[in-house]
mmCIF file of C-alpha atoms and ligand atoms in Angstrom:
data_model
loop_
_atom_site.group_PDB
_atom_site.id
_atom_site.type_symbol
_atom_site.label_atom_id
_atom_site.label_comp_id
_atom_site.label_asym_id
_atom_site.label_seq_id
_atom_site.Cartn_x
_atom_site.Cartn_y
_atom_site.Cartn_z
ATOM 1 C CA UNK B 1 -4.163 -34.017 16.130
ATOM 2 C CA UNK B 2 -2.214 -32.879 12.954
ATOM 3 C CA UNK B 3 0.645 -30.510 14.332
ATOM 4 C CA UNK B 4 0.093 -28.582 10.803
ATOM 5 C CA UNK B 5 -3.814 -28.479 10.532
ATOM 6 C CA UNK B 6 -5.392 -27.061 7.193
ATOM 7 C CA UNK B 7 -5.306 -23.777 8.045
ATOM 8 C CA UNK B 8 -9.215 -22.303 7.175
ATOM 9 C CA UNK B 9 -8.278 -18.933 8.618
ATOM 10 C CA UNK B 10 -8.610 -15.981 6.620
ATOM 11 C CA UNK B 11 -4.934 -15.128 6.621
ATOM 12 C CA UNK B 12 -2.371 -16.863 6.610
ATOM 13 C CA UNK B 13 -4.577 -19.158 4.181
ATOM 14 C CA UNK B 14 -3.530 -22.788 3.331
ATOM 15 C CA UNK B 15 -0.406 -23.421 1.400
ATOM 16 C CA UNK B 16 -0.403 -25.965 -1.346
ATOM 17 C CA UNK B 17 2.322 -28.533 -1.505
ATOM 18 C CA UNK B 18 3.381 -27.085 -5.091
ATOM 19 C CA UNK B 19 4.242 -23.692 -3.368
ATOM 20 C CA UNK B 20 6.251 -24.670 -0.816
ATOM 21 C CA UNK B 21 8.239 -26.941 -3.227
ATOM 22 C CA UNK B 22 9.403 -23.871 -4.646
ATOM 23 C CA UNK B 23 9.974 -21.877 -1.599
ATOM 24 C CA UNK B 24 13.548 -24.209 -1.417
ATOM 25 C CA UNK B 25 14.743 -23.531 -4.694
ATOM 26 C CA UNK B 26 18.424 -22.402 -4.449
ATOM 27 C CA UNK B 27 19.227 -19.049 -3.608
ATOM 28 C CA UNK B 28 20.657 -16.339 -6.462
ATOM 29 C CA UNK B 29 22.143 -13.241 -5.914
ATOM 30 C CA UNK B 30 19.782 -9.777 -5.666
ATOM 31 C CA UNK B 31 22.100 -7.676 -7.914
ATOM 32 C CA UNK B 32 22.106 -10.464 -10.612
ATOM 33 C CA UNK B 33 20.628 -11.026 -14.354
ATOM 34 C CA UNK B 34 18.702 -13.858 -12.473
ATOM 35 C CA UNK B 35 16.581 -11.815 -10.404
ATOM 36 C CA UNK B 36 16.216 -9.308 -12.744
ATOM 37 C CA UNK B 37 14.516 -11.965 -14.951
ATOM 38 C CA UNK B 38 12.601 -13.334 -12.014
ATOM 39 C CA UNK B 39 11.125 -9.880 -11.303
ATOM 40 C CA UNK B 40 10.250 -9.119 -14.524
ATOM 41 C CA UNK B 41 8.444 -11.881 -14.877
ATOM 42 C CA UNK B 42 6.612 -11.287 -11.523
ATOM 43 C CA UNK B 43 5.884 -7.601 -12.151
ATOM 44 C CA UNK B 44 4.256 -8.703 -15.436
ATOM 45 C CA UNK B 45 1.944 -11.193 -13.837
ATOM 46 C CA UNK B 46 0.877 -9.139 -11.321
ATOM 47 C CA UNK B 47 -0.012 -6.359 -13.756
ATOM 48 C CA UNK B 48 -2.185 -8.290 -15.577
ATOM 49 C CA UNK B 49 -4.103 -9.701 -12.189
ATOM 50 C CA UNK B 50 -4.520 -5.860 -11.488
ATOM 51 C CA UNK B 51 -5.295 -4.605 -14.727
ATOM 52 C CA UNK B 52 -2.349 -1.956 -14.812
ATOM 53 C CA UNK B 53 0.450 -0.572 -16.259
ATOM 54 C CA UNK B 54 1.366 1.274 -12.768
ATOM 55 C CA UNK B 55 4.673 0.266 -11.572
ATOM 56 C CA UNK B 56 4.540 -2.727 -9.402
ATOM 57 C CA UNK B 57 6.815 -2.895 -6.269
ATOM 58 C CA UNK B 58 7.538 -6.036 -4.520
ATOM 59 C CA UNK B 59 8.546 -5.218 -0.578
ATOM 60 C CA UNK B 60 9.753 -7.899 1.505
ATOM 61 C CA UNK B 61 8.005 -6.990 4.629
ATOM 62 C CA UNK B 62 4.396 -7.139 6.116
ATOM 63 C CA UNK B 63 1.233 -5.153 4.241
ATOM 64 C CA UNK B 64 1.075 -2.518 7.626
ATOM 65 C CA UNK B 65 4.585 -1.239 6.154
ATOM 66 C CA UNK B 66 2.830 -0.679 2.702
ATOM 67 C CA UNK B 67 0.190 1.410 4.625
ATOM 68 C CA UNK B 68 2.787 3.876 5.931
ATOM 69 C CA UNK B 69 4.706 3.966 2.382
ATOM 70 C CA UNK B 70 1.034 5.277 0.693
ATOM 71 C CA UNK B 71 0.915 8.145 4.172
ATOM 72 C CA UNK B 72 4.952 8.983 3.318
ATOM 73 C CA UNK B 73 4.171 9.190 -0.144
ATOM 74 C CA UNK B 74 1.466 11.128 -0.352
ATOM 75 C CA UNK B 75 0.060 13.241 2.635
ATOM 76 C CA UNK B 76 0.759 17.117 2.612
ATOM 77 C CA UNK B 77 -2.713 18.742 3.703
ATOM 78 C CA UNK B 78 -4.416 15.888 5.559
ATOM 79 C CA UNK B 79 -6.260 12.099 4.952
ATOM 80 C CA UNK B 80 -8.820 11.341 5.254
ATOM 81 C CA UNK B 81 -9.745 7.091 6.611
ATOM 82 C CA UNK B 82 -12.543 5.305 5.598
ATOM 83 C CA UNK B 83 -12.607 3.174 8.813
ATOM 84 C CA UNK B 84 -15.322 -0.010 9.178
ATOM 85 C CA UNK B 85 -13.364 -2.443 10.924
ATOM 86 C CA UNK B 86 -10.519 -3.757 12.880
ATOM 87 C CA UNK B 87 -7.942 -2.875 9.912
ATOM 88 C CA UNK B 88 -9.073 0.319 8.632
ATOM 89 C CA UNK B 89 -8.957 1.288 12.102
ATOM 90 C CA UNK B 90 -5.193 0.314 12.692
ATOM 91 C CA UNK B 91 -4.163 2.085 9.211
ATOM 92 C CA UNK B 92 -6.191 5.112 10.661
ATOM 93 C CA UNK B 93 -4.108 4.550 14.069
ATOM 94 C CA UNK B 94 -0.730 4.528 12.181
ATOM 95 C CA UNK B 95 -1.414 7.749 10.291
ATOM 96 C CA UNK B 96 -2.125 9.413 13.605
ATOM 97 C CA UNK B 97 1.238 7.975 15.379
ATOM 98 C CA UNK B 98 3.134 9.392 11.838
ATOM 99 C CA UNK B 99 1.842 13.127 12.679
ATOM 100 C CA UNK B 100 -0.161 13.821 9.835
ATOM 101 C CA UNK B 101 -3.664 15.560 9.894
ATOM 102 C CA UNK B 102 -6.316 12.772 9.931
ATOM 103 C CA UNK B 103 -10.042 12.119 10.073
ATOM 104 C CA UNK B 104 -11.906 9.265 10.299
ATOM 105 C CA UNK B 105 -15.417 8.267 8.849
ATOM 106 C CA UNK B 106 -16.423 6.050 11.504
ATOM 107 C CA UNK B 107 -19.176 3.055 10.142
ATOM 108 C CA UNK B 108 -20.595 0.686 12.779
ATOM 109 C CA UNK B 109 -18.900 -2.721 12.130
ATOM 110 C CA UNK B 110 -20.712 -4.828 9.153
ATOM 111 C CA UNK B 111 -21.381 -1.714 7.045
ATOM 112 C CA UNK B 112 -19.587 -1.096 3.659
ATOM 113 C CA UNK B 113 -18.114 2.418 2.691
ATOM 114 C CA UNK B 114 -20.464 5.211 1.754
ATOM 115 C CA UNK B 115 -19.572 7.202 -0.844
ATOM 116 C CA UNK B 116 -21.480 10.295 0.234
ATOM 117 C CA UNK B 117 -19.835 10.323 3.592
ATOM 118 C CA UNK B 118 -16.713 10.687 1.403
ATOM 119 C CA UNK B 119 -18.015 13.358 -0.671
ATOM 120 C CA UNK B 120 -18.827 15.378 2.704
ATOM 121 C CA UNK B 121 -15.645 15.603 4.079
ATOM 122 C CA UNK B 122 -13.390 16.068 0.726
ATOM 123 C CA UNK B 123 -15.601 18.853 -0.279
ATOM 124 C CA UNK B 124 -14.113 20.416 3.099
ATOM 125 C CA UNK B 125 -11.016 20.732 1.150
ATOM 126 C CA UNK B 126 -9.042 19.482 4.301
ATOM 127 C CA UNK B 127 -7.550 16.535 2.981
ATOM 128 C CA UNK B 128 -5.665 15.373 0.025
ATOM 129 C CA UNK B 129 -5.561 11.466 0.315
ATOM 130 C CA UNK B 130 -8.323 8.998 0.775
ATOM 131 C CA UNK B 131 -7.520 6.024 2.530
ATOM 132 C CA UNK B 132 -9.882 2.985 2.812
ATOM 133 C CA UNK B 133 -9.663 -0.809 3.023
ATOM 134 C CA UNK B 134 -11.354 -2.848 0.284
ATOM 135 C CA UNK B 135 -11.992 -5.581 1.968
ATOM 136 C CA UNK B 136 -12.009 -5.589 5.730
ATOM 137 C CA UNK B 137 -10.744 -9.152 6.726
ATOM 138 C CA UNK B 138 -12.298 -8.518 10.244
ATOM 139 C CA UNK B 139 -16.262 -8.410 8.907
ATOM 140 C CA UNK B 140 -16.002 -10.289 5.866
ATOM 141 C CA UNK B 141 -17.239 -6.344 3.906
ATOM 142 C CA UNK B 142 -16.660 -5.640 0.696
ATOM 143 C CA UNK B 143 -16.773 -2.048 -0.205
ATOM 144 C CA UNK B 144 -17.951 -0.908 -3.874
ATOM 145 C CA UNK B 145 -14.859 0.345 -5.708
ATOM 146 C CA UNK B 146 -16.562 2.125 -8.195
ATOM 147 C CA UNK B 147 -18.722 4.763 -6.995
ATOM 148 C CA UNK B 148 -15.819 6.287 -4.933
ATOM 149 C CA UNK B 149 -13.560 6.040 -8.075
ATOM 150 C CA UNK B 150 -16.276 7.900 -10.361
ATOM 151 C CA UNK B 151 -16.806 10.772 -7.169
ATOM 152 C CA UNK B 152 -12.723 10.826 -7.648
ATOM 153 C CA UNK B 153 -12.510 11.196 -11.302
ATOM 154 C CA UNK B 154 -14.798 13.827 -11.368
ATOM 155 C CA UNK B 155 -15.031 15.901 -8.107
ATOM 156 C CA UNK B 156 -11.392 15.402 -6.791
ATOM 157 C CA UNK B 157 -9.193 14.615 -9.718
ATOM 158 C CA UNK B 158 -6.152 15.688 -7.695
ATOM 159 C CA UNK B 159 -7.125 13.264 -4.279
ATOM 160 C CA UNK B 160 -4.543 10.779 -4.043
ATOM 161 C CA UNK B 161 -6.156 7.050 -3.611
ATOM 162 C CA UNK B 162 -4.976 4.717 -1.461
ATOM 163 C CA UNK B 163 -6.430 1.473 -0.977
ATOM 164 C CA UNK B 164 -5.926 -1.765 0.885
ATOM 165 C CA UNK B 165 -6.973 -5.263 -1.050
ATOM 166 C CA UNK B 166 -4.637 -7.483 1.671
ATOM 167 C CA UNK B 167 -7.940 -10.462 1.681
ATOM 168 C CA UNK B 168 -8.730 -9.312 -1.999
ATOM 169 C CA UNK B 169 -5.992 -8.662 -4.487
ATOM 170 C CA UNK B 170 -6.151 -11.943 -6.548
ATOM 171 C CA UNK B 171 -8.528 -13.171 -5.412
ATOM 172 C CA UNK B 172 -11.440 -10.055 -6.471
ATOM 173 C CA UNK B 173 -11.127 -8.357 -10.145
ATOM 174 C CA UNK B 174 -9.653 -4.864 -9.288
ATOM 175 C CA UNK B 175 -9.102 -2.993 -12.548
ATOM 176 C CA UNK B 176 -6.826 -1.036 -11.046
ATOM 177 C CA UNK B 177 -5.945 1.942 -14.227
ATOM 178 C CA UNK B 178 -9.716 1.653 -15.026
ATOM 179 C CA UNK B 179 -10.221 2.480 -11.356
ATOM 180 C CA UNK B 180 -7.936 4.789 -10.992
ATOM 181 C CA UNK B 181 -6.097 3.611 -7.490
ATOM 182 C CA UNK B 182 -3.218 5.359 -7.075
ATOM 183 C CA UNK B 183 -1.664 3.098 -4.348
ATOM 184 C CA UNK B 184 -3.065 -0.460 -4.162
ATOM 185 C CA UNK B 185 -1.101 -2.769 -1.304
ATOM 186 C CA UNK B 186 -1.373 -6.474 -0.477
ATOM 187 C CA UNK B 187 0.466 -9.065 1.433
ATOM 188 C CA UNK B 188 0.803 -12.642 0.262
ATOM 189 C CA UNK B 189 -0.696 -14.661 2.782
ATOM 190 C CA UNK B 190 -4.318 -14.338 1.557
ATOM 191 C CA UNK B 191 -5.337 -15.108 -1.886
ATOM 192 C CA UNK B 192 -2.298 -14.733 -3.134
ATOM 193 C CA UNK B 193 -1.975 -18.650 -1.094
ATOM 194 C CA UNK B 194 1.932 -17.955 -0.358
ATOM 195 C CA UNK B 195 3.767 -17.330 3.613
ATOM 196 C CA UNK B 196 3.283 -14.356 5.196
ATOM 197 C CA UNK B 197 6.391 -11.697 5.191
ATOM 198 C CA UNK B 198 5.855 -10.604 1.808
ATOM 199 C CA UNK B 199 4.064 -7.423 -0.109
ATOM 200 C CA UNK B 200 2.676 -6.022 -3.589
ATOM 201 C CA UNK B 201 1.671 -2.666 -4.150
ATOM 202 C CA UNK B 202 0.742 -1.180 -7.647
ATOM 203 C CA UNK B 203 2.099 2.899 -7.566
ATOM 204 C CA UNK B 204 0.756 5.236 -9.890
ATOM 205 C CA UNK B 205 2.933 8.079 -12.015
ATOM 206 C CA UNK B 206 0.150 9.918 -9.956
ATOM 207 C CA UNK B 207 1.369 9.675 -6.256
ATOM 208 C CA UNK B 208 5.026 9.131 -7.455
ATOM 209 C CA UNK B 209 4.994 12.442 -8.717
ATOM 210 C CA UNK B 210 3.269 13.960 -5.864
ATOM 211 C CA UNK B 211 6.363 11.566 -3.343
ATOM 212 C CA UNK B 212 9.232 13.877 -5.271
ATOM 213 C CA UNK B 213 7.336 17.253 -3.567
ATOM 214 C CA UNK B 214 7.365 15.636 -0.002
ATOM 215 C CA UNK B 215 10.352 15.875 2.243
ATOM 216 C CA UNK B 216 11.189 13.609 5.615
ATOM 217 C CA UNK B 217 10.154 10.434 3.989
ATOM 218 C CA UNK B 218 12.792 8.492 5.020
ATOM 219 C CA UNK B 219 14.952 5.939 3.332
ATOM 220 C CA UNK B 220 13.190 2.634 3.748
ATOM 221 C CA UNK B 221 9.621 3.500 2.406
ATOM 222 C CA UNK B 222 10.548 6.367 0.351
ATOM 223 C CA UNK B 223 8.859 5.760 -3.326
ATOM 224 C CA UNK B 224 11.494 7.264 -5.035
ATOM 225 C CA UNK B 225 14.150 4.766 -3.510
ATOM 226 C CA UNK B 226 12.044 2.105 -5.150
ATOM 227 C CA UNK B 227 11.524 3.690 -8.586
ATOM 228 C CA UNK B 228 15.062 3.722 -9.234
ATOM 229 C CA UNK B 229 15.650 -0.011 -7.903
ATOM 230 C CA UNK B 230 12.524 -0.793 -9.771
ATOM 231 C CA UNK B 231 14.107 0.608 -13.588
ATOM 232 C CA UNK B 232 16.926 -1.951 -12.851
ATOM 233 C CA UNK B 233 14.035 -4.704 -12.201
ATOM 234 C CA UNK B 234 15.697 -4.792 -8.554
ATOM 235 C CA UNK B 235 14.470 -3.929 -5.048
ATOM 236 C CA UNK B 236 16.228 -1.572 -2.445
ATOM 237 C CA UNK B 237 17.228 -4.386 -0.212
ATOM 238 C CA UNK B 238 18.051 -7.682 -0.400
ATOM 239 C CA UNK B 239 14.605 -9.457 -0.547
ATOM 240 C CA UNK B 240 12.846 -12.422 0.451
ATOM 241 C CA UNK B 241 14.122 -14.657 -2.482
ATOM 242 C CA UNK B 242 12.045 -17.485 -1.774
ATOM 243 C CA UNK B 243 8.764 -15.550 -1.854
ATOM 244 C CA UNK B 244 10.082 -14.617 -5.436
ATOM 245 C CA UNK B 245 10.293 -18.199 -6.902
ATOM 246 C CA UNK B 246 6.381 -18.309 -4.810
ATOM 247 C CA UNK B 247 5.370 -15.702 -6.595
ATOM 248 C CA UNK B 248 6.178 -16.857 -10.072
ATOM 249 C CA UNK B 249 4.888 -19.831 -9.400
ATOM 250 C CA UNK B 250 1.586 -18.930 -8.218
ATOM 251 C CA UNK B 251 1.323 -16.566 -11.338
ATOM 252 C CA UNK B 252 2.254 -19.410 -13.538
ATOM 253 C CA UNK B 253 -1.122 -21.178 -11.911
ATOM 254 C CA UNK B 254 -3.377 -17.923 -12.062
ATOM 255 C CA UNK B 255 -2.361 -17.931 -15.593
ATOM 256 C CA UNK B 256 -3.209 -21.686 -16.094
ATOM 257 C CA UNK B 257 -6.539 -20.847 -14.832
ATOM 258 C CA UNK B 258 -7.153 -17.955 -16.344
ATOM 259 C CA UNK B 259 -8.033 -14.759 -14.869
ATOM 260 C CA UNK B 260 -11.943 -14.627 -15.383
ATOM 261 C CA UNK B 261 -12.010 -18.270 -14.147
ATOM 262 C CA UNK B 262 -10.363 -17.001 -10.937
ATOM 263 C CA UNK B 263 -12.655 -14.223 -10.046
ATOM 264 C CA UNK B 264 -15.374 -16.728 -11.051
ATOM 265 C CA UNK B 265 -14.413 -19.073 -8.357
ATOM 266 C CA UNK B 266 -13.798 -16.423 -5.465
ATOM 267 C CA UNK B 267 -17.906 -15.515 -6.370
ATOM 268 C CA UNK B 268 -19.244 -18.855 -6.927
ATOM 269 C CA UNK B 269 -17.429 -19.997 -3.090
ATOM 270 C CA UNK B 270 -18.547 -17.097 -1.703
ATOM 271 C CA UNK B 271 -22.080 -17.601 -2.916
ATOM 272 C CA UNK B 272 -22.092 -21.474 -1.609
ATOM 273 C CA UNK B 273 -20.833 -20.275 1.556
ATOM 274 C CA UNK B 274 -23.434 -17.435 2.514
ATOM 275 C CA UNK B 275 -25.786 -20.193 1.494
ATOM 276 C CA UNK B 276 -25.030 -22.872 3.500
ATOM 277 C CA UNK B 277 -25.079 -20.325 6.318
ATOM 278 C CA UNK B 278 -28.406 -19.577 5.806
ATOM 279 C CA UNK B 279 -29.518 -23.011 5.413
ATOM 280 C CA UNK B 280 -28.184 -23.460 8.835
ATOM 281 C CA UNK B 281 -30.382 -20.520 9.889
ATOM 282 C CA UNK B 282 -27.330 -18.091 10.215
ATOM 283 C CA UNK B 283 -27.144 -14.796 9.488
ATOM 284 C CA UNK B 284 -24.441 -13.148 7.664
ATOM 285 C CA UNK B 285 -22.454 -10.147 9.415
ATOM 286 C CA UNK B 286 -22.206 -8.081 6.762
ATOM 287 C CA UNK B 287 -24.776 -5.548 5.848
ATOM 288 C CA UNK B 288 -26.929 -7.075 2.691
ATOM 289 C CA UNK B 289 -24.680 -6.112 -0.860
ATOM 290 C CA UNK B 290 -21.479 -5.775 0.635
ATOM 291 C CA UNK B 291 -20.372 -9.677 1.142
ATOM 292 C CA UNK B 292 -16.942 -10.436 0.501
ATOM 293 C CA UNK B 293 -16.028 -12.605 -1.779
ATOM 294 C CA UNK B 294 -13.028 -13.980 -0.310
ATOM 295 C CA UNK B 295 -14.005 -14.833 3.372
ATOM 296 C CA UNK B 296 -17.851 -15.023 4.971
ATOM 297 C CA UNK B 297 -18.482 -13.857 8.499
ATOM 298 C CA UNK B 298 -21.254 -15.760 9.644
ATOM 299 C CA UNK B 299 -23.165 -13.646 12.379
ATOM 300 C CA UNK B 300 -23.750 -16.483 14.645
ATOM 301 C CA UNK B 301 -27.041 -16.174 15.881
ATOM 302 C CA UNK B 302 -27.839 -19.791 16.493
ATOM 303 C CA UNK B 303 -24.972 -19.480 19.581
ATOM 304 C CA UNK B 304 -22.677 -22.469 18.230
ATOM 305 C CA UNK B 305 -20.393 -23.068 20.687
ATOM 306 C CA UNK B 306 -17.053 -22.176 18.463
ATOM 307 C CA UNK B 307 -14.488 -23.320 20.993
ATOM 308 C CA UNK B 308 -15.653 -26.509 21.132
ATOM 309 C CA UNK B 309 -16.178 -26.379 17.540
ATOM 310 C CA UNK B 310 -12.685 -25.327 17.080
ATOM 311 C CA UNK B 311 -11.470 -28.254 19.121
ATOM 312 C CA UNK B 312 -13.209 -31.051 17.059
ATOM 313 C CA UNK B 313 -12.194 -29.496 14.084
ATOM 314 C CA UNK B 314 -8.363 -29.552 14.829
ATOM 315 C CA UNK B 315 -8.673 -33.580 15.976
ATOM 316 C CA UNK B 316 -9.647 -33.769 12.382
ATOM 317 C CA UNK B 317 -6.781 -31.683 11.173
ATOM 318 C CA UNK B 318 -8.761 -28.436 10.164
ATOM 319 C CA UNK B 319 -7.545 -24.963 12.136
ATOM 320 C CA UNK B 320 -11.097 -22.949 11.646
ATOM 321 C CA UNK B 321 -11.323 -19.288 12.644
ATOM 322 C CA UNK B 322 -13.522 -18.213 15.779
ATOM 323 C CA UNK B 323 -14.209 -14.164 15.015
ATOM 324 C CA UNK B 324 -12.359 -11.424 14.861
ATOM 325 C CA UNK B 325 -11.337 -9.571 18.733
ATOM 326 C CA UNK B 326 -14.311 -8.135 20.021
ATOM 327 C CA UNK B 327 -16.135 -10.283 17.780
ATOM 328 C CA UNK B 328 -14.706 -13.858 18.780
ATOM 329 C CA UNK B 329 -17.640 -16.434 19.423
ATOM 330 C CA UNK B 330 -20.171 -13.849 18.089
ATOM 331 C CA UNK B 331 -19.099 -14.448 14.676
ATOM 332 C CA UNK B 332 -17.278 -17.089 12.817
ATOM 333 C CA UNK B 333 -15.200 -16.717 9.252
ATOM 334 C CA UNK B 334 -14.997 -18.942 6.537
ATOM 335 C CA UNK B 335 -12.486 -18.061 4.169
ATOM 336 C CA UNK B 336 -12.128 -19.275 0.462
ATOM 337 C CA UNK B 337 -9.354 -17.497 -1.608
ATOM 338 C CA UNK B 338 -6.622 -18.486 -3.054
ATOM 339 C CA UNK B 339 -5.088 -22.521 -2.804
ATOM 340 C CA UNK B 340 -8.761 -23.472 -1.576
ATOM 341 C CA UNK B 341 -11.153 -24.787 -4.354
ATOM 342 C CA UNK B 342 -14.614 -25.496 -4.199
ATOM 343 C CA UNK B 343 -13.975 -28.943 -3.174
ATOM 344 C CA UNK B 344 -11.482 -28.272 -0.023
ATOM 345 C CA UNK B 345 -14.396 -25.393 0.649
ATOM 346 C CA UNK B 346 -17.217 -28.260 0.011
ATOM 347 C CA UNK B 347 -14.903 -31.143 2.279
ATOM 348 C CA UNK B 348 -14.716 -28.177 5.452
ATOM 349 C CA UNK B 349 -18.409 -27.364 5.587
ATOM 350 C CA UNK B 350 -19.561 -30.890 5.687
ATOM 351 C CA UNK B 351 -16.783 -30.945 8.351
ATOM 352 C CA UNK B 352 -18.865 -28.320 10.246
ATOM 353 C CA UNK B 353 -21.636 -29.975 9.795
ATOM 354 C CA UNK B 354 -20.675 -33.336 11.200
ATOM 355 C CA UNK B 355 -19.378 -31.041 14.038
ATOM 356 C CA UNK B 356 -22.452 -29.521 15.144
ATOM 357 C CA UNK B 357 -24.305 -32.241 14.748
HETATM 358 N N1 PLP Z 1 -5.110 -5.141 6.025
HETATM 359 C C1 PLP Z 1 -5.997 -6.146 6.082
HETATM 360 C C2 PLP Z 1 -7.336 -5.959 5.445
HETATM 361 C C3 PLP Z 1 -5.669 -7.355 6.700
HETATM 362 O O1 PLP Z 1 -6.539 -8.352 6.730
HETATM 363 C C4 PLP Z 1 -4.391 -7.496 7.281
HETATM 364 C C5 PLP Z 1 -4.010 -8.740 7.964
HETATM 365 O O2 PLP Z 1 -4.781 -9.624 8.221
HETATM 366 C C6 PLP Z 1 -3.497 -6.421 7.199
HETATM 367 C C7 PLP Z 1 -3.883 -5.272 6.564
HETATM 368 C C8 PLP Z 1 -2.125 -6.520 7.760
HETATM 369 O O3 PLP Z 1 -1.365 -7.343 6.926
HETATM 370 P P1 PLP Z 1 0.108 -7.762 7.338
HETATM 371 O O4 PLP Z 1 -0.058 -8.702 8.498
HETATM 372 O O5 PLP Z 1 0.683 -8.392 6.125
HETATM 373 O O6 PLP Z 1 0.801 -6.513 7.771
#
């Protein structure tokens, strides 16, 4: 058994050798024309994957920090969580631990978020941030973007937006100015295909404005800290430098494939997946419409034993993912984002197969 198996979890996600070549490139200084050139270069490719011209901050810690700079930043009145999973529900968890005034819209695990249920409680007046994950890594559901952001634009134009796209951001199209998200957060280790340690978030003039009203924000997290940093094409601290030189170089390959191409392949995996588990005479976990398109969770009704199926996998080098907590054994996920193509997707479920069989 490999002692570094091709990891097919859905976070972290497989590596490609190319990546961590770079990840040893010498170090350079954090308060140097180097990294100021390195940043801009990043904070211009990720704009383009998002569709913005929102600042872009680069945070050299885990997404879950990202969650608390969008509560610091932005909660005076209350927020309100869109919570449908094992994620949402944390991000719910840590605005209740910071003190603030929170309510949750609780959806049975599988469903998508509803954007009537949202309407309901804003029109309370109670609550002046929306917080919801895009994709919730734990049920493989994909919530629809675009109905919230049109009950936003023209019911609650002063709501502040917060979203989490951790299993989505490069790897779904999320026109993030056309949207209107004023606080979009990711960490690298999905389909962005680099290590773990390592965040993006895109901040809007919106909910930077709204930061310079709030007091007892802190240092570390505090939006205006990073605006100033950011005008010098610097961060804060001293940051993870090799994630840096990962990060150019996996925009350097988004751009060689081209954006379109990208989302393409995220839909066209997802697509062969869900069918393959039907074929198999699976079900598919989420509710019908709201699939992911970066991971499938395959209900598994035909009671495959996944331990054992986990076991044969690793003797042939593959690390596979066996559900989600409560979930384990019930369901499976197959993720397919970022360094894995059709063909690594194509080699792993004929795997699978060969497994069950
Ligand atoms: N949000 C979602 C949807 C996730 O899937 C994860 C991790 O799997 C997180 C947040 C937490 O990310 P991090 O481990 O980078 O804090």
């Amino acid at each position: 058994m490999s002692k570094f198996p091709k990891l097919f979890i859905p976070g972290p996600t497989h590596v490609s050798d190319d990546i961590l070549d770079v990840l040893s490139t010498k170090q350079i200084g954090h308060r140097t024309p180097e990294i100021s050139e390195l940043i801009e270069y990043i904070v211009d490719g990720v704009k383009k994957v998002l569709y913005t011209s929102n600042n872009i901050y680069l945070v050299s810690h885990a997404a879950t920090g990202l969650w608390e700079m969008g509560t610091k930043n932005s909660v005076k009145r209350g927020v309100l969580h869109c919570v449908n999973g094992a994620f949402s529900s944390k991000w719910a968890l840590s605005s209740n631990q910071s003190g603030f005034n929170v309510a949750s819209i609780e959806y049975k695990w599988g469903k998508g978020v509803n954007v009537k249920d949202i309407d309901k409680h804003l029109s309370t007046g109670k609550y002046d941030v929306l917080a919801m994950v895009h994709n919730e890594t734990s049920t493989g559901v994909m919530s629809n973007l675009e109905n919230i952001s049109d009950l936003l634009k023209n019911k609650y134009p002063d709501v502040i937006w917060l979203v989490d796209a951790v299993s989505s951001m490069a790897g779904v199209k999320i026109e993030v100015d056309k949207l209107g998200i004023d606080f979009l957060l990711s960490s690298t280790q999905k389909a962005w295909g680099l290590p773990a340690g390592f965040s993006i978030c895109s901040v809007s003039d919106k909910i930077t404005t709204k930061s310079k009203t709030l007091i007892n924000k802190g240092y570390f997290l505090d939006l205006e800290v990073y605006e100033k940093y950011y005008n010098k094409y610097q961060t804060p601290t001293t940051p993870s430098i090799p994630h840096m030189f990962a990060m150019k170089k996996v925009i350097e390959k988004i751009e060689k494939e081209g954006l379109e191409n990208r989302w393409k392949r995220h839909i066209e995996m997802a697509k062969y997946t869900q069918q393959w588990a039907r074929e198999h005479k699976q079900n598919l976990f989420p509710d019908s419409g709201c699939e992911s398109y970066t991971l499938t969770c395959v209900k598994n009704i035909k009671g495959w034993d996944v331990n054992k199926m986990s076991d044969k996998l690793l003797e042939k080098g593959f690390r596979m993912d066996r559900g989600y907590g409560s979930l384990r054994g019930k369901v499976f996920r197959i993720p397919h984002m970022g360094n894995v193509y059709m063909e690594d997707l194509v080699e792993y479920l004929n795997l699978i197969d060969e497994v069950i069989s």
